[in-house]
mmCIF file of C-alpha atoms in Angstrom:
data_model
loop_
_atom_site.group_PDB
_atom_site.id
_atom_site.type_symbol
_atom_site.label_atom_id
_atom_site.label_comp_id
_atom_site.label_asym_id
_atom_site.label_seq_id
_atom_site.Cartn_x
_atom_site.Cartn_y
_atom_site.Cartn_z
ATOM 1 C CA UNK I 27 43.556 -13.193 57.472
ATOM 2 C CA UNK I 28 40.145 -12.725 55.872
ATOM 3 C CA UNK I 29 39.555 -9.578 53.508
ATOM 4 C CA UNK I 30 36.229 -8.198 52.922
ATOM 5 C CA UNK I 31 35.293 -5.757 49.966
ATOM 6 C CA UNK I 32 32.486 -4.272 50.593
ATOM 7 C CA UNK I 33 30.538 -2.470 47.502
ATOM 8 C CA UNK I 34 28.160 -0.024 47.961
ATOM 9 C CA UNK I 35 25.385 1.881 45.974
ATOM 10 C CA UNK I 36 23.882 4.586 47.363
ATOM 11 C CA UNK I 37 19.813 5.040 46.536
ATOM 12 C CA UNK I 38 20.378 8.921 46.619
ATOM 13 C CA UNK I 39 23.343 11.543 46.071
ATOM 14 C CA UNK I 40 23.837 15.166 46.332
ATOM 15 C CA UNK I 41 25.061 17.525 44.278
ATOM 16 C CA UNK I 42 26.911 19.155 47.093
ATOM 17 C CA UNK I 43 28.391 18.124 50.740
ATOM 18 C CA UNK I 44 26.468 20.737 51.911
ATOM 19 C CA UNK I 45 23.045 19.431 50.617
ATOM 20 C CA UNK I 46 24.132 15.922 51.596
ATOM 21 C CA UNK I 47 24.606 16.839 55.607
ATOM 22 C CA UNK I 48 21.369 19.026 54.597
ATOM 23 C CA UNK I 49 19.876 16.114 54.485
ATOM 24 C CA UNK I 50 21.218 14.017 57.135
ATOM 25 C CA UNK I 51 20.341 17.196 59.751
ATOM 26 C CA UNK I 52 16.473 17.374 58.329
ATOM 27 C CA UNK I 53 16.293 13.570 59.956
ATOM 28 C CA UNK I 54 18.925 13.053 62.774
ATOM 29 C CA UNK I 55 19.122 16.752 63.631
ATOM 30 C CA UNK I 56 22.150 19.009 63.885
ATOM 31 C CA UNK I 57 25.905 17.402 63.416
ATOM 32 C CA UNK I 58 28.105 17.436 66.617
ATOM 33 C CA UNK I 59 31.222 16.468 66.325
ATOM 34 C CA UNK I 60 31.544 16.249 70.316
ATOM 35 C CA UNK I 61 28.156 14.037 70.767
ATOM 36 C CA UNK I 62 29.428 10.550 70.119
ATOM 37 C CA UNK I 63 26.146 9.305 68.399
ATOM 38 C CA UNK I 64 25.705 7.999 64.592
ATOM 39 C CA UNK I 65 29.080 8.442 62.796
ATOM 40 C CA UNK I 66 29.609 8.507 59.043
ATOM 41 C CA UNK I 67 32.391 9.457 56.593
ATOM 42 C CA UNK I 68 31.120 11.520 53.348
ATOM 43 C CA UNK I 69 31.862 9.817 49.689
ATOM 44 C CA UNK I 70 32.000 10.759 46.352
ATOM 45 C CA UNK I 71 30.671 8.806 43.605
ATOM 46 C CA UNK I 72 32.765 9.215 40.196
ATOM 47 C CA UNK I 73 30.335 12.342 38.615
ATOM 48 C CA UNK I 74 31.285 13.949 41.752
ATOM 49 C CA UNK I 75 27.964 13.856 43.994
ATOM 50 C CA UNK I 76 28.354 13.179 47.499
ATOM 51 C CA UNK I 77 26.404 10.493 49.905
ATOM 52 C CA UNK I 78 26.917 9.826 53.592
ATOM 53 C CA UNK I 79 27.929 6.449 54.903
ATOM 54 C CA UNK I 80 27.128 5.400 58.249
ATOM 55 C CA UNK I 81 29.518 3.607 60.582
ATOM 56 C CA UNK I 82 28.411 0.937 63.517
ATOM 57 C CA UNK I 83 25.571 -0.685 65.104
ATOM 58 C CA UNK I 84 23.833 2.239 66.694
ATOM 59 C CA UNK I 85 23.395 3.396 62.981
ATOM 60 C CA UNK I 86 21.413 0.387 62.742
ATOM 61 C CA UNK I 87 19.815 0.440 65.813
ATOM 62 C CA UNK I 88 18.776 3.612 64.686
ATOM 63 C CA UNK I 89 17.519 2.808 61.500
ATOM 64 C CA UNK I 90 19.609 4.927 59.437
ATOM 65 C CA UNK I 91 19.514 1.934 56.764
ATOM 66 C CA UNK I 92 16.007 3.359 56.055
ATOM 67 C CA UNK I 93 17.461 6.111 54.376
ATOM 68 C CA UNK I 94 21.364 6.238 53.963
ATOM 69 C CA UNK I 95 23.769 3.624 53.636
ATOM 70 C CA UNK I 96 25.408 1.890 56.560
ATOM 71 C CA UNK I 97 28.504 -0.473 57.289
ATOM 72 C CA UNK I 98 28.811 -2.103 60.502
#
């Protein structure tokens, strides 16, 4: 079996989750849990300021690597 770590730094963080999907919405436009587009799972660094991570290939196909982090 091969194991991959995968370490991550994220250019920008938020104070709060709510300024971090603030900022996510003011580029991809509202969250919708029902749409099945870009999906990403909300982190915490360890001073406690959030940063989205994006999940798959239509993250990249969508260039969210421009701006947030993403993991395919």
């Amino acid at each position: 079996m091969n194991i991959k770590q995968i370490k991550l730094t994220p250019t920008k963080t938020y104070k709060t989750e709510a300024n971090a999907i603030k900022a996510i919405e003011s580029v991809y436009g509202p969250i919708n849990d029902l749409n099945g587009g870009l999906r990403f799972v909300m982190m915490t660094t360890a001073e406690g300021r959030f940063f989205p991570i994006f999940i798959g290939n239509s993250a990249i196909e969508e260039g969210v690597h421009f701006n947030f982090c993403v993991v395919n």
